[in-house]
C-alpha cells in the first residue's frame, strides 16, 4: 500500500472541454447527460461500413468539430486533431491558461492508433497511385501529430506527448498530468482523452472478439447487455495546483491508482481493479465508505460488467450511487476515461447525477443505480474506474472543491 | 498541354493548399517561397500538379526553378521527355 500523499490534495481540475455525440462543448454535454438523451444510430462516417449488405455497426458519431483552426491548417487536420483542438480551446479558456507561462504548461494526449479510419480511407484513395500520396502523410498519421497540432496553436512549451493504455488512455493521461504537476515539472497540465477514430477494421475486430454489441443501444450493467457500442468522444481537463487556478474549480484530484494485471488481451481482472481502487483510496487518505458516487467503466460487455460488479462488491461500495456514462454516449475508447471524468466533475458541480440509460433489469439490484431520470446528489467523494485491454486498470478519486484537506 | 496551362494548374493547387491565398493575385513571376508556401506544401502542390498533367518525376529533379513560370517550363519539358 502506498503511503498517503497529502500534497495531492492541492491539485484541482479547473478547466474542461468536451465533445461527444451530444454535441460540442459542456453545455451540450451537460444537457444531454441530464436529459438522458439516447443518440445511438448506425455509424455513417466513411470507412465504417462493411459494404456487403450486412447489418451496420451501431454507435455514436459527433457533429463536425467547430472550425477554429486557420483554413490552411484545418485542411491537413483529421477528425481526431480537430476535435482535440476544439476541446483544448474550451478547457484553456475556462482555466485561464493564458496567465500561466508557456514553459510551465504540459499536454498529455491519451490514446494510440488514433487515426485508423483516415489511414483506411487514404489507403483506399491512393493504393493505385502511391507516387502521388501527399507528403503530409509522412507525419500526420502519427498520434503525436495531435501533440504538435495542439502545441502549434496554443502556447504549450513545457512538454507534449502521448500515453497509450487502450481504453484507459484518457484516465492514464489524468494520472500522468497529476504526476507532472505534483512533481513540479509544470504548473498546469492538460490531460486530453483523444478521439479514437476507428475504422471498419477496428470495429470488425471488436466484433470478432465478442466485445462489440449488436445495437441499436448499449446496456451497461443490464441483464440484456451484449457488448459495448463505439462512441466518438474527446475531452480535455486542466490539472493544476489550487494556487494557480484562475477559473472554475470543478473538483480536487485526491488519489490515483494505475496498475497492470499481467493479461495481454481483453479479459478483465477484478483483483487488479480492486488494487487500483485501493491504491487510489489510500493515496487520497480515504476508505470505500467515504465514496458516495461511482462512475463505472461499465462498457456493457458481459465479462467486463461482471468483473466490475465483483470489484464493487469486494470494495464494499453498495452504499454509493452508481451510473454508467457509456449508456448515453457510447464507448469513446481512448477518450472514455477523460470524457467520463469530465462527466463526473460536471455532475459534482451541478449536484445532479445523470441516469443510466437502458438499465431496465440490473445485473445486481443491490447497487444504488441512477436510472430513469437524473437524481439530485451532492457528491463529496467520487470514484472513477477506467480499464483497458492489455491489463490496464485505473482508478481515480475526486473530491468536491469545497472539501477540507484530509 | 503548354507551360501556361501548367502554371494555371500550379496556381490552382497553391490556392487549394493554402486557402489563405484564395483571393491573392498570383502570376508566373511569383515564387512559392515569397507567397509563404512551406516546403511540405510545395511538395504537395508539385505532386498534385504532376498527377494532373500525368507525369512522374522524382522530386529531386524539381529544385531549380525560382518562380512558378520556371517551374511550369520545367514540368512542361519533363512532360515532353
Tab-separated table of N, CA and C in Angstrom, chain A residues 168-295:
chain	number	residue	atom	x	y	z
A	168	UNK	N	-8.216	2.783	-21.298
A	168	UNK	CA	-7.947	3.571	-20.092
A	168	UNK	C	-7.018	4.759	-20.393
A	169	UNK	N	-6.757	5.022	-21.668
A	169	UNK	CA	-5.769	6.052	-22.023
A	169	UNK	C	-6.119	7.429	-21.467
A	170	UNK	N	-7.388	7.811	-21.577
A	170	UNK	CA	-7.782	9.132	-21.086
A	170	UNK	C	-7.585	9.248	-19.583
A	171	UNK	N	-7.899	8.175	-18.863
A	171	UNK	CA	-7.688	8.175	-17.410
A	171	UNK	C	-6.200	8.147	-17.088
A	172	UNK	N	-5.428	7.396	-17.900
A	172	UNK	CA	-3.974	7.365	-17.699
A	172	UNK	C	-3.377	8.756	-17.927
A	173	UNK	N	-3.941	9.484	-18.877
A	173	UNK	CA	-3.455	10.856	-19.118
A	173	UNK	C	-3.697	11.733	-17.891
A	174	UNK	N	-4.820	11.515	-17.220
A	174	UNK	CA	-5.092	12.281	-15.993
A	174	UNK	C	-4.070	11.901	-14.913
A	175	UNK	N	-3.796	10.610	-14.774
A	175	UNK	CA	-2.807	10.162	-13.784
A	175	UNK	C	-1.461	10.835	-14.062
A	176	UNK	N	-1.051	10.837	-15.313
A	176	UNK	CA	0.257	11.417	-15.649
A	176	UNK	C	0.252	12.932	-15.481
A	177	UNK	N	-0.869	13.562	-15.788
A	177	UNK	CA	-0.958	15.016	-15.603
A	177	UNK	C	-0.838	15.366	-14.122
A	178	UNK	N	-1.482	14.562	-13.289
A	178	UNK	CA	-1.390	14.766	-11.838
A	178	UNK	C	0.067	14.632	-11.391
A	179	UNK	N	0.728	13.598	-11.884
A	179	UNK	CA	2.136	13.387	-11.500
A	179	UNK	C	3.009	14.555	-11.962
A	180	UNK	N	2.744	15.035	-13.169
A	180	UNK	CA	3.577	16.119	-13.721
A	180	UNK	C	3.438	17.399	-12.901
A	181	UNK	N	2.224	17.683	-12.456
A	181	UNK	CA	2.016	18.902	-11.659
A	181	UNK	C	2.531	18.685	-10.238
A	182	UNK	N	2.247	17.506	-9.701
A	182	UNK	CA	2.665	17.224	-8.323
A	182	UNK	C	4.186	17.254	-8.183
A	183	UNK	N	4.876	16.785	-9.214
A	183	UNK	CA	6.337	16.749	-9.150
A	183	UNK	C	6.966	18.126	-9.325
A	184	UNK	N	6.164	19.080	-9.777
A	184	UNK	CA	6.708	20.412	-10.014
A	184	UNK	C	7.259	20.600	-11.414
A	185	UNK	N	7.094	19.586	-12.257
A	185	UNK	CA	7.616	19.685	-13.620
A	185	UNK	C	6.938	20.814	-14.389
A	186	UNK	N	5.644	20.967	-14.168
A	186	UNK	CA	4.883	22.087	-14.742
A	186	UNK	C	3.893	22.592	-13.694
A	187	UNK	N	3.315	23.767	-13.970
A	187	UNK	CA	2.293	24.307	-13.057
A	187	UNK	C	0.886	23.885	-13.469
A	188	UNK	N	0.717	23.622	-14.740
A	188	UNK	CA	-0.593	23.173	-15.236
A	188	UNK	C	-0.350	22.120	-16.302
A	189	UNK	N	-1.165	21.086	-16.280
A	189	UNK	CA	-1.021	20.047	-17.291
A	189	UNK	C	-2.402	19.677	-17.823
A	190	UNK	N	-2.491	19.649	-19.137
A	190	UNK	CA	-3.754	19.309	-19.790
A	190	UNK	C	-3.753	17.806	-20.072
A	191	UNK	N	-4.748	17.123	-19.551
A	191	UNK	CA	-4.944	15.700	-19.871
A	191	UNK	C	-6.020	15.634	-20.936
A	192	UNK	N	-5.625	15.138	-22.098
A	192	UNK	CA	-6.578	15.112	-23.212
A	192	UNK	C	-6.862	13.666	-23.605
A	193	UNK	N	-8.089	13.259	-23.468
A	193	UNK	CA	-8.501	11.944	-23.968
A	193	UNK	C	-8.859	12.122	-25.430
A	194	UNK	N	-8.026	11.562	-26.313
A	194	UNK	CA	-8.167	11.852	-27.737
A	194	UNK	C	-9.265	11.015	-28.384
A	195	UNK	N	-9.868	11.596	-29.399
A	195	UNK	CA	-10.866	10.862	-30.187
A	195	UNK	C	-10.160	9.739	-30.938
A	196	UNK	N	-10.559	8.523	-30.684
A	196	UNK	CA	-10.000	7.381	-31.406
A	196	UNK	C	-10.911	7.109	-32.596
A	197	UNK	N	-10.426	7.496	-33.759
A	197	UNK	CA	-11.239	7.472	-34.980
A	197	UNK	C	-11.159	6.076	-35.595
A	198	UNK	N	-12.034	5.190	-35.151
A	198	UNK	CA	-11.919	3.784	-35.549
A	198	UNK	C	-12.388	3.548	-36.977
A	199	UNK	N	-11.813	2.539	-37.580
A	199	UNK	CA	-12.186	2.132	-38.930
A	199	UNK	C	-13.032	0.873	-38.873
A	200	UNK	N	-13.538	0.538	-40.019
A	200	UNK	CA	-14.222	-0.740	-40.208
A	200	UNK	C	-13.411	-1.915	-39.659
A	201	UNK	N	-12.101	-1.884	-39.875
A	201	UNK	CA	-11.256	-2.989	-39.422
A	201	UNK	C	-11.271	-3.112	-37.907
A	202	UNK	N	-11.179	-1.964	-37.219
A	202	UNK	CA	-11.190	-1.979	-35.749
A	202	UNK	C	-12.531	-2.497	-35.236
A	203	UNK	N	-13.601	-1.982	-35.841
A	203	UNK	CA	-14.940	-2.381	-35.394
A	203	UNK	C	-15.157	-3.872	-35.613
A	204	UNK	N	-14.721	-4.355	-36.776
A	204	UNK	CA	-14.888	-5.778	-37.056
A	204	UNK	C	-14.048	-6.613	-36.088
A	205	UNK	N	-12.861	-6.091	-35.750
A	205	UNK	CA	-12.020	-6.785	-34.774
A	205	UNK	C	-12.703	-6.875	-33.422
A	206	UNK	N	-13.286	-5.763	-32.985
A	206	UNK	CA	-14.024	-5.782	-31.713
A	206	UNK	C	-15.194	-6.766	-31.786
A	207	UNK	N	-15.852	-6.779	-32.960
A	207	UNK	CA	-16.987	-7.699	-33.119
A	207	UNK	C	-16.501	-9.147	-33.054
A	208	UNK	N	-15.385	-9.404	-33.745
A	208	UNK	CA	-14.856	-10.771	-33.766
A	208	UNK	C	-14.461	-11.235	-32.364
A	209	UNK	N	-13.991	-10.288	-31.563
A	209	UNK	CA	-13.624	-10.605	-30.175
A	209	UNK	C	-14.846	-10.909	-29.308
A	210	UNK	N	-15.986	-10.475	-29.781
A	210	UNK	CA	-17.197	-10.612	-28.973
A	210	UNK	C	-17.390	-9.450	-28.016
A	211	UNK	N	-16.636	-8.366	-28.236
A	211	UNK	CA	-16.717	-7.212	-27.324
A	211	UNK	C	-17.761	-6.198	-27.773
A	212	UNK	N	-18.030	-6.152	-29.075
A	212	UNK	CA	-18.923	-5.123	-29.618
A	212	UNK	C	-20.363	-5.629	-29.608
A	213	UNK	N	-21.259	-4.778	-29.136
A	213	UNK	CA	-22.667	-5.135	-29.128
A	213	UNK	C	-23.282	-4.999	-30.520
A	214	UNK	N	-24.447	-5.599	-30.690
A	214	UNK	CA	-25.112	-5.545	-31.993
A	214	UNK	C	-25.969	-4.294	-32.147
A	215	UNK	N	-26.255	-3.611	-31.028
A	215	UNK	CA	-27.103	-2.433	-31.085
A	215	UNK	C	-28.566	-2.824	-31.038
A	216	UNK	N	-29.489	-1.887	-31.196
A	216	UNK	CA	-29.227	-0.483	-31.533
A	216	UNK	C	-28.845	0.393	-30.347
A	217	UNK	N	-28.859	-0.137	-29.128
A	217	UNK	CA	-28.430	0.669	-27.978
A	217	UNK	C	-27.453	-0.160	-27.156
A	218	UNK	N	-26.827	0.512	-26.184
A	218	UNK	CA	-25.861	-0.160	-25.306
A	218	UNK	C	-26.481	-0.258	-23.911
A	219	UNK	N	-26.304	-1.403	-23.270
A	219	UNK	CA	-26.974	-1.646	-21.986
A	219	UNK	C	-25.988	-2.031	-20.887
A	220	UNK	N	-25.111	-1.119	-20.486
A	220	UNK	CA	-24.169	-1.477	-19.420
A	220	UNK	C	-24.902	-1.896	-18.147
A	221	UNK	N	-24.418	-2.949	-17.537
A	221	UNK	CA	-24.876	-3.427	-16.233
A	221	UNK	C	-26.310	-3.958	-16.250
A	222	UNK	N	-26.834	-4.179	-17.439
A	222	UNK	CA	-28.187	-4.718	-17.570
A	222	UNK	C	-28.102	-6.184	-18.001
A	223	UNK	N	-29.079	-6.962	-17.577
A	223	UNK	CA	-29.051	-8.385	-17.971
A	223	UNK	C	-29.123	-8.541	-19.493
A	224	UNK	N	-29.614	-7.523	-20.180
A	224	UNK	CA	-29.699	-7.587	-21.636
A	224	UNK	C	-28.460	-7.086	-22.346
A	225	UNK	N	-27.353	-6.895	-21.637
A	225	UNK	CA	-26.139	-6.349	-22.265
A	225	UNK	C	-25.531	-7.364	-23.244
A	226	UNK	N	-24.975	-6.845	-24.348
A	226	UNK	CA	-24.356	-7.759	-25.309
A	226	UNK	C	-23.043	-7.197	-25.852
A	227	UNK	N	-22.483	-6.220	-25.171
A	227	UNK	CA	-21.213	-5.657	-25.623
A	227	UNK	C	-21.280	-4.143	-25.662
A	228	UNK	N	-20.135	-3.511	-25.940
A	228	UNK	CA	-20.124	-2.045	-25.985
A	228	UNK	C	-20.466	-1.544	-27.376
A	229	UNK	N	-20.874	-0.298	-27.448
A	229	UNK	CA	-21.026	0.380	-28.727
A	229	UNK	C	-20.056	1.551	-28.752
A	230	UNK	N	-19.383	1.695	-29.873
A	230	UNK	CA	-18.399	2.771	-30.026
A	230	UNK	C	-19.086	4.136	-30.000
A	231	UNK	N	-18.405	5.113	-29.421
A	231	UNK	CA	-18.913	6.484	-29.441
A	231	UNK	C	-17.776	7.474	-29.626
A	232	UNK	N	-17.844	8.275	-30.667
A	232	UNK	CA	-16.820	9.314	-30.855
A	232	UNK	C	-16.861	10.277	-29.674
A	233	UNK	N	-15.709	10.569	-29.121
A	233	UNK	CA	-15.671	11.492	-27.988
A	233	UNK	C	-14.262	12.020	-27.809
A	234	UNK	N	-14.165	13.100	-27.072
A	234	UNK	CA	-12.870	13.732	-26.809
A	234	UNK	C	-13.069	14.684	-25.633
A	235	UNK	N	-12.079	14.770	-24.752
A	235	UNK	CA	-12.207	15.712	-23.636
A	235	UNK	C	-10.829	16.166	-23.179
A	236	UNK	N	-10.773	17.376	-22.689
A	236	UNK	CA	-9.545	17.917	-22.104
A	236	UNK	C	-9.854	18.408	-20.697
A	237	UNK	N	-8.976	18.046	-19.752
A	237	UNK	CA	-9.108	18.515	-18.370
A	237	UNK	C	-7.812	19.195	-17.973
A	238	UNK	N	-7.913	20.350	-17.385
A	238	UNK	CA	-6.725	21.066	-16.936
A	238	UNK	C	-6.507	20.777	-15.457
A	239	UNK	N	-5.352	20.173	-15.171
A	239	UNK	CA	-4.977	19.869	-13.784
A	239	UNK	C	-3.943	20.893	-13.342
A	240	UNK	N	-4.164	21.467	-12.194
A	240	UNK	CA	-3.215	22.477	-11.711
A	240	UNK	C	-3.234	22.486	-10.187
A	241	UNK	N	-2.275	23.192	-9.610
A	241	UNK	CA	-2.328	23.384	-8.163
A	241	UNK	C	-3.371	24.451	-7.865
A	242	UNK	N	-4.004	24.319	-6.719
A	242	UNK	CA	-5.105	25.240	-6.437
A	242	UNK	C	-4.653	26.693	-6.457
A	243	UNK	N	-3.385	26.939	-6.081
A	243	UNK	CA	-2.942	28.334	-6.077
A	243	UNK	C	-2.780	28.903	-7.485
A	244	UNK	N	-2.731	28.042	-8.502
A	244	UNK	CA	-2.624	28.512	-9.880
A	244	UNK	C	-3.972	28.572	-10.577
A	245	UNK	N	-5.025	28.168	-9.883
A	245	UNK	CA	-6.317	28.104	-10.568
A	245	UNK	C	-6.877	29.507	-10.732
A	246	UNK	N	-7.174	29.839	-12.003
A	246	UNK	CA	-7.691	31.174	-12.286
A	246	UNK	C	-9.193	31.135	-12.543
A	247	UNK	N	-9.717	29.961	-12.823
A	247	UNK	CA	-11.128	29.899	-13.199
A	247	UNK	C	-11.929	29.005	-12.278
A	248	UNK	N	-12.865	28.317	-12.885
A	248	UNK	CA	-13.740	27.397	-12.172
A	248	UNK	C	-12.930	26.273	-11.541
A	249	UNK	N	-13.244	25.925	-10.311
A	249	UNK	CA	-12.664	24.707	-9.735
A	249	UNK	C	-13.765	23.647	-9.716
A	250	UNK	N	-13.607	22.635	-10.550
A	250	UNK	CA	-14.619	21.589	-10.635
A	250	UNK	C	-14.517	20.613	-9.471
A	251	UNK	N	-13.288	20.298	-9.105
A	251	UNK	CA	-13.110	19.334	-8.031
A	251	UNK	C	-11.632	19.106	-7.804
A	252	UNK	N	-11.344	18.373	-6.733
A	252	UNK	CA	-9.952	18.065	-6.394
A	252	UNK	C	-9.624	16.644	-6.821
A	253	UNK	N	-8.404	16.466	-7.303
A	253	UNK	CA	-7.933	15.118	-7.622
A	253	UNK	C	-7.241	14.611	-6.366
A	254	UNK	N	-7.878	13.646	-5.700
A	254	UNK	CA	-7.381	13.224	-4.390
A	254	UNK	C	-6.436	12.031	-4.456
A	255	UNK	N	-6.660	11.156	-5.400
A	255	UNK	CA	-5.810	9.967	-5.459
A	255	UNK	C	-5.962	9.236	-6.769
A	256	UNK	N	-4.892	8.557	-7.165
A	256	UNK	CA	-4.932	7.786	-8.406
A	256	UNK	C	-4.349	6.395	-8.150
A	257	UNK	N	-4.868	5.424	-8.876
A	257	UNK	CA	-4.310	4.072	-8.857
A	257	UNK	C	-4.205	3.598	-10.293
A	258	UNK	N	-3.095	2.986	-10.636
A	258	UNK	CA	-2.831	2.663	-12.043
A	258	UNK	C	-1.952	1.414	-12.031
A	259	UNK	N	-2.563	0.256	-12.269
A	259	UNK	CA	-1.762	-0.959	-12.196
A	259	UNK	C	-2.054	-1.881	-13.377
A	260	UNK	N	-1.159	-2.799	-13.600
A	260	UNK	CA	-1.328	-3.773	-14.669
A	260	UNK	C	-1.571	-5.141	-14.051
A	261	UNK	N	-2.294	-5.994	-14.799
A	261	UNK	CA	-2.679	-7.272	-14.209
A	261	UNK	C	-2.037	-8.476	-14.890
A	262	UNK	N	-1.175	-8.223	-15.845
A	262	UNK	CA	-0.458	-9.335	-16.449
A	262	UNK	C	-1.201	-10.049	-17.555
A	263	UNK	N	-2.329	-9.500	-17.957
A	263	UNK	CA	-3.027	-10.118	-19.085
A	263	UNK	C	-2.708	-9.343	-20.359
A	264	UNK	N	-2.738	-10.037	-21.467
A	264	UNK	CA	-2.416	-9.396	-22.733
A	264	UNK	C	-3.666	-8.928	-23.472
A	265	UNK	N	-4.698	-9.689	-23.364
A	265	UNK	CA	-5.875	-9.452	-24.187
A	265	UNK	C	-6.941	-8.622	-23.505
A	266	UNK	N	-8.213	-8.892	-23.842
A	266	UNK	CA	-9.307	-8.047	-23.343
A	266	UNK	C	-9.871	-8.483	-21.997
A	267	UNK	N	-9.414	-9.615	-21.455
A	267	UNK	CA	-10.076	-10.147	-20.271
A	267	UNK	C	-9.875	-9.244	-19.047
A	268	UNK	N	-10.980	-8.958	-18.334
A	268	UNK	CA	-10.867	-8.103	-17.138
A	268	UNK	C	-10.309	-8.892	-15.963
A	269	UNK	N	-9.838	-8.166	-14.965
A	269	UNK	CA	-9.246	-8.808	-13.801
A	269	UNK	C	-9.685	-8.050	-12.550
A	270	UNK	N	-10.607	-8.642	-11.811
A	270	UNK	CA	-11.165	-7.956	-10.650
A	270	UNK	C	-10.111	-7.702	-9.569
A	271	UNK	N	-9.182	-8.643	-9.409
A	271	UNK	CA	-8.147	-8.447	-8.385
A	271	UNK	C	-7.394	-7.134	-8.620
A	272	UNK	N	-7.021	-6.911	-9.881
A	272	UNK	CA	-6.261	-5.695	-10.192
A	272	UNK	C	-7.140	-4.455	-10.118
A	273	UNK	N	-8.413	-4.615	-10.457
A	273	UNK	CA	-9.332	-3.477	-10.334
A	273	UNK	C	-9.452	-3.055	-8.869
A	274	UNK	N	-9.551	-4.041	-7.994
A	274	UNK	CA	-9.627	-3.750	-6.558
A	274	UNK	C	-8.339	-3.056	-6.106
A	275	UNK	N	-7.218	-3.569	-6.591
A	275	UNK	CA	-5.922	-2.996	-6.201
A	275	UNK	C	-5.811	-1.538	-6.659
A	276	UNK	N	-6.248	-1.271	-7.897
A	276	UNK	CA	-6.196	0.115	-8.391
A	276	UNK	C	-7.035	1.026	-7.505
A	277	UNK	N	-8.233	0.549	-7.152
A	277	UNK	CA	-9.114	1.370	-6.313
A	277	UNK	C	-8.508	1.570	-4.927
A	278	UNK	N	-7.933	0.494	-4.376
A	278	UNK	CA	-7.337	0.624	-3.034
A	278	UNK	C	-6.141	1.576	-3.057
A	279	UNK	N	-5.370	1.522	-4.120
A	279	UNK	CA	-4.239	2.457	-4.248
A	279	UNK	C	-4.733	3.906	-4.305
A	280	UNK	N	-5.785	4.117	-5.106
A	280	UNK	CA	-6.304	5.485	-5.245
A	280	UNK	C	-6.893	5.973	-3.923
A	281	UNK	N	-7.618	5.090	-3.238
A	281	UNK	CA	-8.203	5.475	-1.943
A	281	UNK	C	-7.112	5.758	-0.919
A	282	UNK	N	-6.083	4.897	-0.903
A	282	UNK	CA	-5.002	5.101	0.063
A	282	UNK	C	-4.284	6.422	-0.206
A	283	UNK	N	-4.061	6.710	-1.492
A	283	UNK	CA	-3.395	7.976	-1.836
A	283	UNK	C	-4.240	9.163	-1.397
A	284	UNK	N	-5.556	8.980	-1.442
A	284	UNK	CA	-6.470	10.052	-1.037
A	284	UNK	C	-6.640	10.119	0.481
A	285	UNK	N	-6.178	9.085	1.167
A	285	UNK	CA	-6.398	9.021	2.613
A	285	UNK	C	-7.850	8.710	2.943
A	286	UNK	N	-8.503	7.967	2.067
A	286	UNK	CA	-9.921	7.650	2.245
A	286	UNK	C	-10.112	6.136	2.287
A	287	UNK	N	-11.324	5.728	2.654
A	287	UNK	CA	-11.726	4.322	2.538
A	287	UNK	C	-12.995	4.276	1.685
A	288	UNK	N	-13.360	3.070	1.267
A	288	UNK	CA	-14.500	2.942	0.352
A	288	UNK	C	-15.777	3.540	0.938
A	289	UNK	N	-15.898	3.481	2.250
A	289	UNK	CA	-17.113	4.022	2.886
A	289	UNK	C	-17.251	5.529	2.659
A	290	UNK	N	-16.140	6.194	2.339
A	290	UNK	CA	-16.196	7.646	2.096
A	290	UNK	C	-16.717	7.982	0.697
A	291	UNK	N	-16.709	6.977	-0.186
A	291	UNK	CA	-17.117	7.222	-1.577
A	291	UNK	C	-18.645	7.229	-1.661
A	292	UNK	N	-19.211	8.304	-2.201
A	292	UNK	CA	-20.670	8.349	-2.299
A	292	UNK	C	-21.175	8.303	-3.728
A	293	UNK	N	-20.255	8.218	-4.686
A	293	UNK	CA	-20.672	8.110	-6.082
A	293	UNK	C	-19.582	7.390	-6.867
A	294	UNK	N	-20.000	6.460	-7.726
A	294	UNK	CA	-19.071	5.740	-8.596
A	294	UNK	C	-19.480	5.950	-10.051
A	295	UNK	N	-18.540	6.421	-10.852
A	295	UNK	CA	-18.750	6.446	-12.301
A	295	UNK	C	-18.024	5.230	-12.848
